[in-house]
Amino acid sequence: MTSSTHLNPDIVVRFAPSPNGLLHLGHAYAAMVAHDFARARGGRFLLRIEDIDGGRSRPEFVRAILDDLRWLGLDWDRDVIFQSARLESYAAAADRLKAMGLLYPCFCTRSDMRQLQEDGPQPEGPDGPIYAGTCRHLDPELARKRAVTEPHSWRLDVAKAAAISGPLRWTDERHGEQSSDPERLGDVILVPKDMPAAYHLAVTLDDARDAISHVVRGDDLFASTDIHRLLQALLDLPTPTYFHHPLLLDENGGKLSKSRGSASLSVLRTAGEDGYRLVQELRAGIFPVGISLSQA
Ligand code: GLU
């Protein structure tokens, strides 16, 4: 879908949903914030479908996303981008990080992780328990041999990577200047066992490839940005400016999610509700009963 004349070619913003389920009101809000951010500055608004989770991604969810955004009146520029068409670039970047000695194979299973939790509380990071680093200490020769036959993911040795990159900073237009502290997320997985690339790797590469000037997304991804900034430094990628927006919360103060009963946009759309009006209300800060916006 193409749209109007662009006044500022330097501003490029994206909405990057994962087609793992139906969008709900929280996504409508996120899409609206990113869209309006781009339009207000005369920039481009791109739509990138983050469809590399083969186990959860479904074509019917992709179709629903496109229909929902059209229904909301949030038009995007250029063709829709699909991460599934870019797998080689993720593999190439992972190979580069491996050649730098920054990735190690991890053979830990879900039950190994559960066991660790049961053995004693694990340090908590902003996104959950931090990986204990079990496989970081494996003999590299032995790990290489095991990797030939055993399923494994690849983790970033974040302390080693941070030592190479040195101190890093990034700017958030809403939260101000940030000093990166990627170690608080631990050794994140960059190549999962059953996926061509993890979110952190794919999103960082794609934001560079799509020349995204401003990453506009929810506060739930704020902490991840420290890892993205680190990957930018390691892979010689530019650093966009960030804008992490507040999240819509339900009556219990939790993030909206389908599993907690938030109505999907498709249900509202097919029930004949007015999507354009819904967006106008979100813009005006008018939310359905019980729903509120998180504070900074
Ligand atoms: N695909 C991610 C999600 O749906 C968002 C990616 C991003 O905005 O950085 O949660």
GROMACS .gro file of C-alpha atoms and ligand atoms in nm:
model
  306
    1MET     CA    1   0.000   0.000   0.000
    2THR     CA    2   0.141   0.341  -0.084
    3SER     CA    3   0.036   0.675   0.044
    4SER     CA    4   0.079   1.046   0.033
    5THR     CA    5   0.378   1.262  -0.045
    6HIS     CA    6   0.661   1.237   0.206
    7LEU     CA    7   0.816   1.550   0.336
    8ASN     CA    8   1.099   1.406   0.536
    9PRO     CA    9   1.287   1.111   0.385
   10ASP     CA   10   1.501   1.079   0.698
   11ILE     CA   11   1.211   0.969   0.919
   12VAL     CA   12   1.124   0.601   0.891
   13VAL     CA   13   0.915   0.425   1.154
   14ARG     CA   14   0.778   0.073   1.160
   15PHE     CA   15   0.509  -0.137   1.321
   16ALA     CA   16   0.641  -0.491   1.361
   17PRO     CA   17   0.377  -0.734   1.484
   18SER     CA   18   0.438  -1.107   1.522
   19PRO     CA   19   0.157  -1.306   1.358
   20ASN     CA   20   0.131  -1.548   1.648
   21GLY     CA   21  -0.223  -1.454   1.736
   22LEU     CA   22  -0.492  -1.197   1.671
   23LEU     CA   23  -0.419  -0.832   1.744
   24HIS     CA   24  -0.600  -0.667   2.034
   25LEU     CA   25  -0.652  -0.311   2.153
   26GLY     CA   26  -0.293  -0.285   2.282
   27HIS     CA   27  -0.167  -0.351   1.930
   28ALA     CA   28  -0.409  -0.095   1.786
   29TYR     CA   29  -0.266   0.159   2.029
   30ALA     CA   30   0.096   0.063   1.942
   31ALA     CA   31   0.026   0.080   1.568
   32MET     CA   32  -0.146   0.416   1.607
   33VAL     CA   33   0.143   0.566   1.807
   34ALA     CA   34   0.402   0.450   1.551
   35HIS     CA   35   0.188   0.557   1.254
   36ASP     CA   36   0.114   0.901   1.398
   37PHE     CA   37   0.477   0.951   1.498
   38ALA     CA   38   0.582   0.898   1.135
   39ARG     CA   39   0.302   1.104   0.984
   40ALA     CA   40   0.344   1.396   1.224
   41ARG     CA   41   0.706   1.429   1.108
   42GLY     CA   42   0.632   1.374   0.742
   43GLY     CA   43   0.806   1.037   0.751
   44ARG     CA   44   0.740   0.687   0.625
   45PHE     CA   45   0.550   0.422   0.814
   46LEU     CA   46   0.648   0.064   0.732
   47LEU     CA   47   0.479  -0.261   0.822
   48ARG     CA   48   0.708  -0.552   0.903
   49ILE     CA   49   0.559  -0.891   0.981
   50GLU     CA   50   0.787  -1.075   1.224
   51ASP     CA   51   0.694  -1.422   1.109
   52ILE     CA   52   0.997  -1.636   1.185
   53ASP     CA   53   0.851  -1.837   1.469
   54GLY     CA   54   0.753  -2.137   1.256
   55GLY     CA   55   0.578  -2.301   1.550
   56ARG     CA   56   0.342  -2.010   1.623
   57SER     CA   57   0.327  -1.792   1.313
   58ARG     CA   58   0.016  -1.849   1.095
   59PRO     CA   59  -0.087  -1.705   0.755
   60GLU     CA   60  -0.440  -1.642   0.885
   61PHE     CA   61  -0.296  -1.413   1.153
   62VAL     CA   62  -0.098  -1.224   0.885
   63ARG     CA   63  -0.420  -1.171   0.689
   64ALA     CA   64  -0.600  -1.055   1.003
   65ILE     CA   65  -0.321  -0.804   1.081
   66LEU     CA   66  -0.347  -0.647   0.735
   67ASP     CA   67  -0.727  -0.635   0.755
   68ASP     CA   68  -0.717  -0.491   1.107
   69LEU     CA   69  -0.476  -0.211   1.012
   70ARG     CA   70  -0.683  -0.120   0.706
   71TRP     CA   71  -0.995  -0.120   0.921
   72LEU     CA   72  -0.822   0.110   1.170
   73GLY     CA   73  -0.727   0.343   0.885
   74LEU     CA   74  -0.356   0.312   0.962
   75ASP     CA   75  -0.204   0.305   0.615
   76TRP     CA   76   0.154   0.197   0.559
   77ASP     CA   77   0.405   0.280   0.286
   78ARG     CA   78   0.575   0.039   0.050
   79ASP     CA   79   0.518  -0.334   0.035
   80VAL     CA   80   0.475  -0.528   0.355
   81ILE     CA   81   0.809  -0.667   0.476
   82PHE     CA   82   0.826  -1.030   0.588
   83GLN     CA   83   1.106  -1.150   0.812
   84SER     CA   84   1.065  -1.501   0.671
   85ALA     CA   85   1.215  -1.370   0.344
   86ARG     CA   86   1.532  -1.259   0.519
   87LEU     CA   87   1.661  -1.571   0.688
   88GLU     CA   88   2.000  -1.565   0.511
   89SER     CA   89   2.086  -1.229   0.663
   90TYR     CA   90   2.013  -1.359   1.014
   91ALA     CA   91   2.227  -1.668   0.954
   92ALA     CA   92   2.510  -1.454   0.816
   93ALA     CA   93   2.506  -1.227   1.122
   94ALA     CA   94   2.499  -1.526   1.358
   95ASP     CA   95   2.801  -1.671   1.171
   96ARG     CA   96   2.981  -1.342   1.208
   97LEU     CA   97   2.920  -1.337   1.584
   98LYS     CA   98   3.031  -1.701   1.607
   99ALA     CA   99   3.351  -1.619   1.420
  100MET     CA  100   3.410  -1.343   1.677
  101GLY     CA  101   3.381  -1.608   1.951
  102LEU     CA  102   3.074  -1.439   2.098
  103LEU     CA  103   2.814  -1.715   2.062
  104TYR     CA  104   2.819  -2.049   2.235
  105PRO     CA  105   2.593  -2.352   2.187
  106CYS     CA  106   2.351  -2.414   2.472
  107PHE     CA  107   2.209  -2.761   2.524
  108CYS     CA  108   1.990  -2.675   2.822
  109THR     CA  109   1.635  -2.799   2.783
  110ARG     CA  110   1.322  -2.647   2.936
  111SER     CA  111   1.333  -2.910   3.208
  112ASP     CA  112   1.701  -2.825   3.283
  113MET     CA  113   1.591  -2.464   3.330
  114ARG     CA  114   1.301  -2.569   3.553
  115GLN     CA  115   1.539  -2.782   3.756
  116LEU     CA  116   1.772  -2.485   3.805
  117GLN     CA  117   1.474  -2.283   3.931
  118GLU     CA  118   1.387  -2.559   4.175
  119ASP     CA  119   1.746  -2.587   4.298
  120GLY     CA  120   1.738  -2.227   4.412
  121PRO     CA  121   1.616  -1.885   4.304
  122GLN     CA  122   1.787  -1.763   3.988
  123PRO     CA  123   1.882  -1.398   3.947
  124GLU     CA  124   1.596  -1.209   3.786
  125GLY     CA  125   1.648  -0.974   3.496
  126PRO     CA  126   1.397  -0.725   3.358
  127ASP     CA  127   1.256  -0.996   3.129
  128GLY     CA  128   1.257  -1.290   3.370
  129PRO     CA  129   1.521  -1.522   3.517
  130ILE     CA  130   1.874  -1.471   3.388
  131TYR     CA  131   2.037  -1.776   3.232
  132ALA     CA  132   2.283  -1.927   3.478
  133GLY     CA  133   2.553  -1.966   3.213
  134THR     CA  134   2.580  -2.346   3.247
  135CYS     CA  135   2.681  -2.407   2.885
  136ARG     CA  136   2.917  -2.108   2.878
  137HIS     CA  137   3.154  -2.316   3.087
  138LEU     CA  138   3.152  -2.625   2.863
  139ASP     CA  139   3.481  -2.727   2.707
  140PRO     CA  140   3.461  -2.568   2.358
  141GLU     CA  141   3.587  -2.882   2.182
  142LEU     CA  142   3.333  -3.100   2.359
  143ALA     CA  143   3.056  -2.849   2.291
  144ARG     CA  144   3.144  -2.848   1.920
  145LYS     CA  145   3.117  -3.230   1.910
  146ARG     CA  146   2.785  -3.232   2.096
  147ALA     CA  147   2.649  -2.965   1.863
  148VAL     CA  148   2.680  -3.203   1.567
  149THR     CA  149   2.415  -3.437   1.703
  150GLU     CA  150   2.233  -3.262   1.990
  151PRO     CA  151   1.968  -2.992   1.949
  152HIS     CA  152   2.101  -2.661   2.075
  153SER     CA  153   2.044  -2.289   2.072
  154TRP     CA  154   2.317  -2.024   2.043
  155ARG     CA  155   2.359  -1.773   2.322
  156LEU     CA  156   2.543  -1.445   2.326
  157ASP     CA  157   2.828  -1.430   2.576
  158VAL     CA  158   2.709  -1.092   2.688
  159ALA     CA  159   2.998  -1.008   2.924
  160LYS     CA  160   3.254  -1.086   2.654
  161ALA     CA  161   3.054  -0.890   2.397
  162ALA     CA  162   3.018  -0.591   2.629
  163ALA     CA  163   3.392  -0.598   2.697
  164ILE     CA  164   3.454  -0.568   2.323
  165SER     CA  165   3.196  -0.297   2.263
  166GLY     CA  166   3.285  -0.085   2.564
  167PRO     CA  167   3.024   0.150   2.718
  168LEU     CA  168   2.726   0.221   2.496
  169ARG     CA  169   2.448   0.476   2.499
  170TRP     CA  170   2.118   0.520   2.322
  171THR     CA  171   1.852   0.787   2.318
  172ASP     CA  172   1.486   0.748   2.400
  173GLU     CA  173   1.279   1.050   2.309
  174ARG     CA  174   1.041   0.982   2.596
  175HIS     CA  175   1.272   0.843   2.865
  176GLY     CA  176   1.588   1.039   2.785
  177GLU     CA  177   1.952   0.935   2.741
  178GLN     CA  178   2.030   0.577   2.841
  179SER     CA  179   2.354   0.397   2.927
  180SER     CA  180   2.332   0.038   2.809
  181ASP     CA  181   2.353  -0.236   3.065
  182PRO     CA  182   2.304  -0.549   2.851
  183GLU     CA  183   2.445  -0.777   3.119
  184ARG     CA  184   2.129  -0.737   3.325
  185LEU     CA  185   1.952  -0.951   3.063
  186GLY     CA  186   2.213  -1.226   3.082
  187ASP     CA  187   2.329  -1.445   2.793
  188VAL     CA  188   2.025  -1.411   2.570
  189ILE     CA  189   1.952  -1.664   2.297
  190LEU     CA  190   2.020  -1.525   1.950
  191VAL     CA  191   1.950  -1.845   1.755
  192PRO     CA  192   1.686  -2.065   1.919
  193LYS     CA  193   1.681  -2.441   1.871
  194ASP     CA  194   1.370  -2.433   1.658
  195MET     CA  195   1.380  -2.090   1.493
  196PRO     CA  196   1.617  -1.934   1.238
  197ALA     CA  197   1.684  -1.631   1.462
  198ALA     CA  198   1.563  -1.491   1.790
  199TYR     CA  199   1.371  -1.166   1.812
  200HIS     CA  200   1.675  -0.968   1.937
  201LEU     CA  201   1.891  -1.058   1.639
  202ALA     CA  202   1.626  -1.032   1.368
  203VAL     CA  203   1.482  -0.702   1.490
  204THR     CA  204   1.822  -0.536   1.520
  205LEU     CA  205   1.928  -0.642   1.172
  206ASP     CA  206   1.596  -0.543   1.019
  207ASP     CA  207   1.575  -0.203   1.179
  208ALA     CA  208   1.913  -0.130   1.016
  209ARG     CA  209   1.816  -0.286   0.683
  210ASP     CA  210   1.490  -0.092   0.669
  211ALA     CA  211   1.674   0.230   0.762
  212ILE     CA  212   1.446   0.282   1.061
  213SER     CA  213   1.528   0.623   1.205
  214HIS     CA  214   1.297   0.594   1.507
  215VAL     CA  215   1.203   0.267   1.674
  216VAL     CA  216   0.861   0.339   1.822
  217ARG     CA  217   0.735   0.051   2.037
  218GLY     CA  218   0.597  -0.033   2.379
  219ASP     CA  219   0.767   0.006   2.714
  220ASP     CA  220   0.763  -0.375   2.747
  221LEU     CA  221   1.058  -0.381   2.506
  222PHE     CA  222   1.254  -0.104   2.677
  223ALA     CA  223   1.505  -0.337   2.849
  224SER     CA  224   1.563  -0.532   2.526
  225THR     CA  225   1.707  -0.220   2.369
  226ASP     CA  226   2.030  -0.263   2.568
  227ILE     CA  227   2.086  -0.591   2.383
  228HIS     CA  228   1.991  -0.436   2.050
  229ARG     CA  229   2.235  -0.153   2.109
  230LEU     CA  230   2.509  -0.407   2.186
  231LEU     CA  231   2.435  -0.600   1.866
  232GLN     CA  232   2.448  -0.275   1.668
  233ALA     CA  233   2.797  -0.211   1.804
  234LEU     CA  234   2.916  -0.566   1.734
  235LEU     CA  235   2.774  -0.579   1.381
  236ASP     CA  236   2.858  -0.220   1.277
  237LEU     CA  237   2.495  -0.117   1.243
  238PRO     CA  238   2.355   0.233   1.292
  239THR     CA  239   2.168   0.315   1.612
  240PRO     CA  240   1.819   0.456   1.563
  241THR     CA  241   1.652   0.687   1.811
  242TYR     CA  242   1.398   0.510   2.032
  243PHE     CA  243   1.056   0.605   2.160
  244HIS     CA  244   0.906   0.353   2.403
  245HIS     CA  245   0.542   0.435   2.456
  246PRO     CA  246   0.320   0.353   2.756
  247LEU     CA  247   0.111   0.035   2.744
  248LEU     CA  248  -0.261  -0.018   2.772
  249LEU     CA  249  -0.340  -0.197   3.097
  250ASP     CA  250  -0.643  -0.400   3.201
  251GLU     CA  251  -0.841  -0.342   3.521
  252ASN     CA  252  -0.587  -0.543   3.720
  253GLY     CA  253  -0.302  -0.330   3.595
  254GLY     CA  254  -0.175  -0.611   3.368
  255LYS     CA  255  -0.067  -0.573   3.008
  256LEU     CA  256  -0.352  -0.644   2.767
  257SER     CA  257  -0.327  -0.986   2.615
  258LYS     CA  258  -0.553  -1.220   2.429
  259SER     CA  259  -0.511  -1.488   2.692
  260ARG     CA  260  -0.645  -1.249   2.957
  261GLY     CA  261  -0.963  -1.202   2.762
  262SER     CA  262  -0.894  -0.881   2.569
  263ALA     CA  263  -1.123  -0.881   2.267
  264SER     CA  264  -0.937  -0.919   1.940
  265LEU     CA  265  -0.960  -0.644   1.681
  266SER     CA  266  -1.096  -0.900   1.431
  267VAL     CA  267  -1.393  -0.967   1.655
  268LEU     CA  268  -1.470  -0.594   1.676
  269ARG     CA  269  -1.413  -0.555   1.302
  270THR     CA  270  -1.637  -0.839   1.199
  271ALA     CA  271  -1.902  -0.723   1.446
  272GLY     CA  272  -1.925  -0.405   1.239
  273GLU     CA  273  -1.755  -0.165   1.482
  274ASP     CA  274  -1.597   0.149   1.339
  275GLY     CA  275  -1.218   0.104   1.340
  276TYR     CA  276  -1.148   0.461   1.237
  277ARG     CA  277  -1.347   0.589   1.532
  278LEU     CA  278  -1.170   0.348   1.763
  279VAL     CA  279  -0.836   0.499   1.660
  280GLN     CA  280  -0.971   0.851   1.703
  281GLU     CA  281  -1.070   0.760   2.058
  282LEU     CA  282  -0.731   0.603   2.134
  283ARG     CA  283  -0.570   0.923   2.005
  284ALA     CA  284  -0.787   1.127   2.233
  285GLY     CA  285  -0.699   0.904   2.531
  286ILE     CA  286  -1.051   0.762   2.551
  287PHE     CA  287  -1.028   0.393   2.641
  288PRO     CA  288  -1.292   0.127   2.704
  289VAL     CA  289  -1.407   0.084   3.064
  290GLY     CA  290  -1.138  -0.069   3.285
  291ILE     CA  291  -0.854   0.003   3.042
  292SER     CA  292  -0.592   0.262   3.122
  293LEU     CA  293  -0.251   0.375   3.009
  294SER     CA  294   0.060   0.282   3.206
  295GLN     CA  295   0.265   0.561   3.359
  296ALA     CA  296   0.626   0.630   3.260
  297GLU     N1  297   0.751  -0.837   1.696
  297GLU     C1  298   0.756  -0.781   1.827
  297GLU     C2  299   0.626  -0.806   1.897
  297GLU     O1  300   0.525  -0.828   1.834
  297GLU     C3  301   0.778  -0.632   1.832
  297GLU     C4  302   0.905  -0.591   1.775
  297GLU     C5  303   0.947  -0.447   1.806
  297GLU     O2  304   0.864  -0.357   1.797
  297GLU     O3  305   1.066  -0.430   1.833
  297GLU     O4  306   0.626  -0.803   2.019
   0.00000   0.00000   0.00000
